[in-house]
């Protein structure tokens, strides 16, 4: 499963999301909007205005630290 986490520096919810995925052995690709500002445009086009944003197959993309959604991914 290909999971993508859009994050930014010094973001507590981003850190918690990444830690949750790591602790549940979910491989993910991190895309940092501070290092790659072009991701900001992509996220805005998708309707997001905050990070973290998580994209995973089979579920709608979501933002924020959402253990309920992350548990589905880790399932």
PDB file of N, CA and C in Angstrom:
ATOM      1  N   UNK A   1       0.848  -1.179   0.000  1.00  0.00           N
ATOM      2  CA  UNK A   1       0.000   0.000   0.000  1.00  0.00           C
ATOM      3  C   UNK A   1       0.890   1.237   0.000  1.00  0.00           C
ATOM      4  N   UNK A   2       0.550   2.197  -0.850  1.00  0.00           N
ATOM      5  CA  UNK A   2       1.339   3.425  -0.938  1.00  0.00           C
ATOM      6  C   UNK A   2       0.654   4.516  -0.118  1.00  0.00           C
ATOM      7  N   UNK A   3       1.265   4.906   0.978  1.00  0.00           N
ATOM      8  CA  UNK A   3       0.731   5.951   1.851  1.00  0.00           C
ATOM      9  C   UNK A   3       1.634   7.170   1.728  1.00  0.00           C
ATOM     10  N   UNK A   4       1.026   8.335   1.567  1.00  0.00           N
ATOM     11  CA  UNK A   4       1.772   9.587   1.473  1.00  0.00           C
ATOM     12  C   UNK A   4       1.321  10.508   2.596  1.00  0.00           C
ATOM     13  N   UNK A   5       2.294  11.092   3.304  1.00  0.00           N
ATOM     14  CA  UNK A   5       2.005  12.043   4.375  1.00  0.00           C
ATOM     15  C   UNK A   5       2.624  13.384   3.986  1.00  0.00           C
ATOM     16  N   UNK A   6       1.785  14.380   3.826  1.00  0.00           N
ATOM     17  CA  UNK A   6       2.260  15.746   3.586  1.00  0.00           C
ATOM     18  C   UNK A   6       2.413  16.409   4.945  1.00  0.00           C
ATOM     19  N   UNK A   7       3.591  16.972   5.192  1.00  0.00           N
ATOM     20  CA  UNK A   7       3.876  17.532   6.511  1.00  0.00           C
ATOM     21  C   UNK A   7       4.624  18.849   6.367  1.00  0.00           C
ATOM     22  N   UNK A   8       4.856  19.479   7.519  1.00  0.00           N
ATOM     23  CA  UNK A   8       5.714  20.670   7.543  1.00  0.00           C
ATOM     24  C   UNK A   8       6.551  20.628   8.804  1.00  0.00           C
ATOM     25  N   UNK A   9       7.554  21.464   8.845  1.00  0.00           N
ATOM     26  CA  UNK A   9       8.450  21.497  10.000  1.00  0.00           C
ATOM     27  C   UNK A   9       7.706  21.972  11.254  1.00  0.00           C
ATOM     28  N   UNK A  10       8.115  21.459  12.392  1.00  0.00           N
ATOM     29  CA  UNK A  10       7.589  21.875  13.697  1.00  0.00           C
ATOM     30  C   UNK A  10       6.081  21.731  13.804  1.00  0.00           C
ATOM     31  N   UNK A  11       5.546  20.657  13.251  1.00  0.00           N
ATOM     32  CA  UNK A  11       4.104  20.396  13.270  1.00  0.00           C
ATOM     33  C   UNK A  11       3.855  19.185  14.165  1.00  0.00           C
ATOM     34  N   UNK A  12       3.229  19.418  15.315  1.00  0.00           N
ATOM     35  CA  UNK A  12       3.021  18.335  16.275  1.00  0.00           C
ATOM     36  C   UNK A  12       2.099  17.255  15.717  1.00  0.00           C
ATOM     37  N   UNK A  13       1.019  17.643  15.042  1.00  0.00           N
ATOM     38  CA  UNK A  13       0.118  16.637  14.486  1.00  0.00           C
ATOM     39  C   UNK A  13       0.825  15.811  13.398  1.00  0.00           C
ATOM     40  N   UNK A  14       1.722  16.460  12.658  1.00  0.00           N
ATOM     41  CA  UNK A  14       2.502  15.732  11.644  1.00  0.00           C
ATOM     42  C   UNK A  14       3.375  14.676  12.325  1.00  0.00           C
ATOM     43  N   UNK A  15       4.051  15.078  13.393  1.00  0.00           N
ATOM     44  CA  UNK A  15       4.933  14.149  14.111  1.00  0.00           C
ATOM     45  C   UNK A  15       4.142  12.980  14.677  1.00  0.00           C
ATOM     46  N   UNK A  16       2.964  13.266  15.226  1.00  0.00           N
ATOM     47  CA  UNK A  16       2.145  12.212  15.817  1.00  0.00           C
ATOM     48  C   UNK A  16       1.646  11.250  14.740  1.00  0.00           C
ATOM     49  N   UNK A  17       1.283  11.794  13.582  1.00  0.00           N
ATOM     50  CA  UNK A  17       0.811  10.949  12.474  1.00  0.00           C
ATOM     51  C   UNK A  17       1.926  10.036  11.991  1.00  0.00           C
ATOM     52  N   UNK A  18       3.114  10.607  11.786  1.00  0.00           N
ATOM     53  CA  UNK A  18       4.250   9.811  11.311  1.00  0.00           C
ATOM     54  C   UNK A  18       4.641   8.751  12.345  1.00  0.00           C
ATOM     55  N   UNK A  19       4.601   9.113  13.632  1.00  0.00           N
ATOM     56  CA  UNK A  19       4.945   8.157  14.680  1.00  0.00           C
ATOM     57  C   UNK A  19       3.935   7.008  14.708  1.00  0.00           C
ATOM     58  N   UNK A  20       2.644   7.346  14.586  1.00  0.00           N
ATOM     59  CA  UNK A  20       1.613   6.313  14.584  1.00  0.00           C
ATOM     60  C   UNK A  20       1.868   5.318  13.447  1.00  0.00           C
ATOM     61  N   UNK A  21       2.106   5.823  12.239  1.00  0.00           N
ATOM     62  CA  UNK A  21       2.333   4.946  11.093  1.00  0.00           C
ATOM     63  C   UNK A  21       3.587   4.096  11.300  1.00  0.00           C
ATOM     64  N   UNK A  22       4.647   4.718  11.807  1.00  0.00           N
ATOM     65  CA  UNK A  22       5.890   3.967  12.046  1.00  0.00           C
ATOM     66  C   UNK A  22       5.681   2.868  13.084  1.00  0.00           C
ATOM     67  N   UNK A  23       4.978   3.194  14.170  1.00  0.00           N
ATOM     68  CA  UNK A  23       4.751   2.210  15.239  1.00  0.00           C
ATOM     69  C   UNK A  23       3.886   1.044  14.762  1.00  0.00           C
ATOM     70  N   UNK A  24       3.079   1.286  13.721  1.00  0.00           N
ATOM     71  CA  UNK A  24       2.218   0.232  13.184  1.00  0.00           C
ATOM     72  C   UNK A  24       2.811  -0.381  11.905  1.00  0.00           C
ATOM     73  N   UNK A  25       4.101  -0.108  11.690  1.00  0.00           N
ATOM     74  CA  UNK A  25       4.839  -0.702  10.564  1.00  0.00           C
ATOM     75  C   UNK A  25       4.195  -0.422   9.209  1.00  0.00           C
ATOM     76  N   UNK A  26       3.695   0.803   9.040  1.00  0.00           N
ATOM     77  CA  UNK A  26       3.123   1.210   7.758  1.00  0.00           C
ATOM     78  C   UNK A  26       4.191   2.019   7.016  1.00  0.00           C
ATOM     79  N   UNK A  27       4.558   1.544   5.839  1.00  0.00           N
ATOM     80  CA  UNK A  27       5.497   2.297   5.009  1.00  0.00           C
ATOM     81  C   UNK A  27       4.795   3.524   4.461  1.00  0.00           C
ATOM     82  N   UNK A  28       5.469   4.660   4.539  1.00  0.00           N
ATOM     83  CA  UNK A  28       4.876   5.873   3.982  1.00  0.00           C
ATOM     84  C   UNK A  28       5.973   6.754   3.408  1.00  0.00           C
ATOM     85  N   UNK A  29       5.552   7.603   2.496  1.00  0.00           N
ATOM     86  CA  UNK A  29       6.452   8.600   1.919  1.00  0.00           C
ATOM     87  C   UNK A  29       6.076   9.945   2.509  1.00  0.00           C
ATOM     88  N   UNK A  30       7.060  10.633   3.073  1.00  0.00           N
ATOM     89  CA  UNK A  30       6.806  11.959   3.620  1.00  0.00           C
ATOM     90  C   UNK A  30       7.119  13.016   2.566  1.00  0.00           C
ATOM     91  N   UNK A  31       6.203  13.960   2.417  1.00  0.00           N
ATOM     92  CA  UNK A  31       6.420  15.089   1.513  1.00  0.00           C
ATOM     93  C   UNK A  31       6.301  16.363   2.337  1.00  0.00           C
ATOM     94  N   UNK A  32       7.440  16.997   2.567  1.00  0.00           N
ATOM     95  CA  UNK A  32       7.509  18.176   3.431  1.00  0.00           C
ATOM     96  C   UNK A  32       7.266  19.440   2.608  1.00  0.00           C
ATOM     97  N   UNK A  33       6.257  20.216   3.001  1.00  0.00           N
ATOM     98  CA  UNK A  33       5.907  21.417   2.226  1.00  0.00           C
ATOM     99  C   UNK A  33       6.895  22.560   2.451  1.00  0.00           C
ATOM    100  N   UNK A  34       7.687  22.497   3.541  1.00  0.00           N
ATOM    101  CA  UNK A  34       8.725  23.508   3.728  1.00  0.00           C
ATOM    102  C   UNK A  34       9.863  23.295   2.743  1.00  0.00           C
ATOM    103  N   UNK A  35      10.202  22.038   2.502  1.00  0.00           N
ATOM    104  CA  UNK A  35      11.300  21.719   1.590  1.00  0.00           C
ATOM    105  C   UNK A  35      10.853  21.735   0.135  1.00  0.00           C
ATOM    106  N   UNK A  36       9.578  21.465  -0.105  1.00  0.00           N
ATOM    107  CA  UNK A  36       9.028  21.395  -1.462  1.00  0.00           C
ATOM    108  C   UNK A  36       7.726  22.193  -1.533  1.00  0.00           C
ATOM    109  N   UNK A  37       7.837  23.516  -1.680  1.00  0.00           N
ATOM    110  CA  UNK A  37       6.641  24.369  -1.653  1.00  0.00           C
ATOM    111  C   UNK A  37       5.618  24.042  -2.743  1.00  0.00           C
ATOM    112  N   UNK A  38       6.036  23.341  -3.807  1.00  0.00           N
ATOM    113  CA  UNK A  38       5.075  23.009  -4.858  1.00  0.00           C
ATOM    114  C   UNK A  38       3.954  22.102  -4.333  1.00  0.00           C
ATOM    115  N   UNK A  39       4.211  21.390  -3.246  1.00  0.00           N
ATOM    116  CA  UNK A  39       3.158  20.549  -2.668  1.00  0.00           C
ATOM    117  C   UNK A  39       2.021  21.387  -2.091  1.00  0.00           C
ATOM    118  N   UNK A  40       2.301  22.627  -1.701  1.00  0.00           N
ATOM    119  CA  UNK A  40       1.256  23.502  -1.165  1.00  0.00           C
ATOM    120  C   UNK A  40       0.178  23.714  -2.224  1.00  0.00           C
ATOM    121  N   UNK A  41       0.597  23.979  -3.454  1.00  0.00           N
ATOM    122  CA  UNK A  41      -0.350  24.177  -4.548  1.00  0.00           C
ATOM    123  C   UNK A  41      -1.193  22.929  -4.759  1.00  0.00           C
ATOM    124  N   UNK A  42      -0.543  21.783  -4.752  1.00  0.00           N
ATOM    125  CA  UNK A  42      -1.248  20.514  -4.926  1.00  0.00           C
ATOM    126  C   UNK A  42      -2.314  20.343  -3.845  1.00  0.00           C
ATOM    127  N   UNK A  43      -1.936  20.579  -2.585  1.00  0.00           N
ATOM    128  CA  UNK A  43      -2.875  20.389  -1.477  1.00  0.00           C
ATOM    129  C   UNK A  43      -4.033  21.376  -1.560  1.00  0.00           C
ATOM    130  N   UNK A  44      -3.745  22.620  -1.932  1.00  0.00           N
ATOM    131  CA  UNK A  44      -4.812  23.625  -2.068  1.00  0.00           C
ATOM    132  C   UNK A  44      -5.789  23.224  -3.172  1.00  0.00           C
ATOM    133  N   UNK A  45      -5.248  22.675  -4.272  1.00  0.00           N
ATOM    134  CA  UNK A  45      -6.119  22.220  -5.359  1.00  0.00           C
ATOM    135  C   UNK A  45      -7.036  21.093  -4.901  1.00  0.00           C
ATOM    136  N   UNK A  46      -6.574  20.306  -3.941  1.00  0.00           N
ATOM    137  CA  UNK A  46      -7.376  19.209  -3.391  1.00  0.00           C
ATOM    138  C   UNK A  46      -8.335  19.697  -2.302  1.00  0.00           C
ATOM    139  N   UNK A  47      -8.228  20.982  -1.937  1.00  0.00           N
ATOM    140  CA  UNK A  47      -9.132  21.546  -0.942  1.00  0.00           C
ATOM    141  C   UNK A  47      -8.610  21.551   0.477  1.00  0.00           C
ATOM    142  N   UNK A  48      -7.335  21.220   0.663  1.00  0.00           N
ATOM    143  CA  UNK A  48      -6.764  21.192   2.018  1.00  0.00           C
ATOM    144  C   UNK A  48      -6.067  22.512   2.325  1.00  0.00           C
ATOM    145  N   UNK A  49      -6.197  22.944   3.581  1.00  0.00           N
ATOM    146  CA  UNK A  49      -5.536  24.170   4.013  1.00  0.00           C
ATOM    147  C   UNK A  49      -4.664  23.943   5.236  1.00  0.00           C
ATOM    148  N   UNK A  50      -4.534  22.691   5.653  1.00  0.00           N
ATOM    149  CA  UNK A  50      -3.736  22.373   6.836  1.00  0.00           C
ATOM    150  C   UNK A  50      -3.062  21.028   6.625  1.00  0.00           C
ATOM    151  N   UNK A  51      -1.978  20.806   7.342  1.00  0.00           N
ATOM    152  CA  UNK A  51      -1.287  19.518   7.321  1.00  0.00           C
ATOM    153  C   UNK A  51      -1.317  18.941   8.737  1.00  0.00           C
ATOM    154  N   UNK A  52      -1.093  17.667   8.930  1.00  0.00           N
ATOM    155  CA  UNK A  52      -0.737  16.702   7.905  1.00  0.00           C
ATOM    156  C   UNK A  52      -1.923  16.310   7.038  1.00  0.00           C
ATOM    157  N   UNK A  53      -1.624  15.987   5.786  1.00  0.00           N
ATOM    158  CA  UNK A  53      -2.615  15.390   4.893  1.00  0.00           C
ATOM    159  C   UNK A  53      -2.114  13.986   4.587  1.00  0.00           C
ATOM    160  N   UNK A  54      -3.006  13.015   4.720  1.00  0.00           N
ATOM    161  CA  UNK A  54      -2.650  11.622   4.471  1.00  0.00           C
ATOM    162  C   UNK A  54      -3.453  11.114   3.280  1.00  0.00           C
ATOM    163  N   UNK A  55      -2.733  10.549   2.323  1.00  0.00           N
ATOM    164  CA  UNK A  55      -3.363   9.908   1.173  1.00  0.00           C
ATOM    165  C   UNK A  55      -3.005   8.426   1.211  1.00  0.00           C
ATOM    166  N   UNK A  56      -4.026   7.584   1.079  1.00  0.00           N
ATOM    167  CA  UNK A  56      -3.812   6.129   1.062  1.00  0.00           C
ATOM    168  C   UNK A  56      -4.875   5.498   0.180  1.00  0.00           C
ATOM    169  N   UNK A  57      -4.527   4.421  -0.501  1.00  0.00           N
ATOM    170  CA  UNK A  57      -5.501   3.756  -1.362  1.00  0.00           C
ATOM    171  C   UNK A  57      -6.707   3.253  -0.575  1.00  0.00           C
ATOM    172  N   UNK A  58      -7.876   3.414  -1.153  1.00  0.00           N
ATOM    173  CA  UNK A  58      -9.076   2.837  -0.560  1.00  0.00           C
ATOM    174  C   UNK A  58      -9.807   3.706   0.440  1.00  0.00           C
ATOM    175  N   UNK A  59      -9.203   4.825   0.825  1.00  0.00           N
ATOM    176  CA  UNK A  59      -9.898   5.739   1.739  1.00  0.00           C
ATOM    177  C   UNK A  59      -9.730   7.168   1.227  1.00  0.00           C
ATOM    178  N   UNK A  60     -10.709   8.033   1.531  1.00  0.00           N
ATOM    179  CA  UNK A  60     -10.552   9.432   1.116  1.00  0.00           C
ATOM    180  C   UNK A  60      -9.378  10.079   1.862  1.00  0.00           C
ATOM    181  N   UNK A  61      -8.688  10.989   1.183  1.00  0.00           N
ATOM    182  CA  UNK A  61      -7.603  11.728   1.838  1.00  0.00           C
ATOM    183  C   UNK A  61      -8.180  12.509   3.016  1.00  0.00           C
ATOM    184  N   UNK A  62      -7.374  12.681   4.058  1.00  0.00           N
ATOM    185  CA  UNK A  62      -7.823  13.428   5.237  1.00  0.00           C
ATOM    186  C   UNK A  62      -6.665  14.217   5.807  1.00  0.00           C
ATOM    187  N   UNK A  63      -7.001  15.183   6.681  1.00  0.00           N
ATOM    188  CA  UNK A  63      -5.946  15.981   7.315  1.00  0.00           C
ATOM    189  C   UNK A  63      -6.079  15.910   8.825  1.00  0.00           C
ATOM    190  N   UNK A  64      -4.982  16.255   9.490  1.00  0.00           N
ATOM    191  CA  UNK A  64      -4.949  16.237  10.943  1.00  0.00           C
ATOM    192  C   UNK A  64      -4.522  14.872  11.466  1.00  0.00           C
ATOM    193  N   UNK A  65      -4.315  14.807  12.776  1.00  0.00           N
ATOM    194  CA  UNK A  65      -3.978  13.531  13.421  1.00  0.00           C
ATOM    195  C   UNK A  65      -5.278  12.815  13.708  1.00  0.00           C
ATOM    196  N   UNK A  66      -5.547  11.758  12.951  1.00  0.00           N
ATOM    197  CA  UNK A  66      -6.823  11.041  13.029  1.00  0.00           C
ATOM    198  C   UNK A  66      -6.578   9.563  13.311  1.00  0.00           C
ATOM    199  N   UNK A  67      -6.433   9.193  14.581  1.00  0.00           N
ATOM    200  CA  UNK A  67      -6.168   7.788  14.908  1.00  0.00           C
ATOM    201  C   UNK A  67      -7.204   6.835  14.322  1.00  0.00           C
ATOM    202  N   UNK A  68      -8.463   7.281  14.240  1.00  0.00           N
ATOM    203  CA  UNK A  68      -9.515   6.413  13.681  1.00  0.00           C
ATOM    204  C   UNK A  68      -9.214   6.063  12.222  1.00  0.00           C
ATOM    205  N   UNK A  69      -8.815   7.063  11.443  1.00  0.00           N
ATOM    206  CA  UNK A  69      -8.485   6.840  10.044  1.00  0.00           C
ATOM    207  C   UNK A  69      -7.163   6.085   9.910  1.00  0.00           C
ATOM    208  N   UNK A  70      -6.190   6.454  10.727  1.00  0.00           N
ATOM    209  CA  UNK A  70      -4.882   5.802  10.655  1.00  0.00           C
ATOM    210  C   UNK A  70      -4.971   4.321  11.007  1.00  0.00           C
ATOM    211  N   UNK A  71      -5.882   3.976  11.921  1.00  0.00           N
ATOM    212  CA  UNK A  71      -6.067   2.574  12.283  1.00  0.00           C
ATOM    213  C   UNK A  71      -6.572   1.778  11.083  1.00  0.00           C
ATOM    214  N   UNK A  72      -7.430   2.387  10.261  1.00  0.00           N
ATOM    215  CA  UNK A  72      -7.910   1.718   9.042  1.00  0.00           C
ATOM    216  C   UNK A  72      -6.739   1.421   8.117  1.00  0.00           C
ATOM    217  N   UNK A  73      -5.830   2.364   7.992  1.00  0.00           N
ATOM    218  CA  UNK A  73      -4.654   2.184   7.118  1.00  0.00           C
ATOM    219  C   UNK A  73      -3.777   1.077   7.680  1.00  0.00           C
ATOM    220  N   UNK A  74      -3.570   1.111   8.998  1.00  0.00           N
ATOM    221  CA  UNK A  74      -2.671   0.143   9.631  1.00  0.00           C
ATOM    222  C   UNK A  74      -3.285  -1.255   9.646  1.00  0.00           C
ATOM    223  N   UNK A  75      -4.656  -1.289   9.627  1.00  0.00           N
ATOM    224  CA  UNK A  75      -5.449  -2.503   9.686  1.00  0.00           C
ATOM    225  C   UNK A  75      -4.798  -3.713   9.267  1.00  0.00           C
TER     226      UNK A  75
END
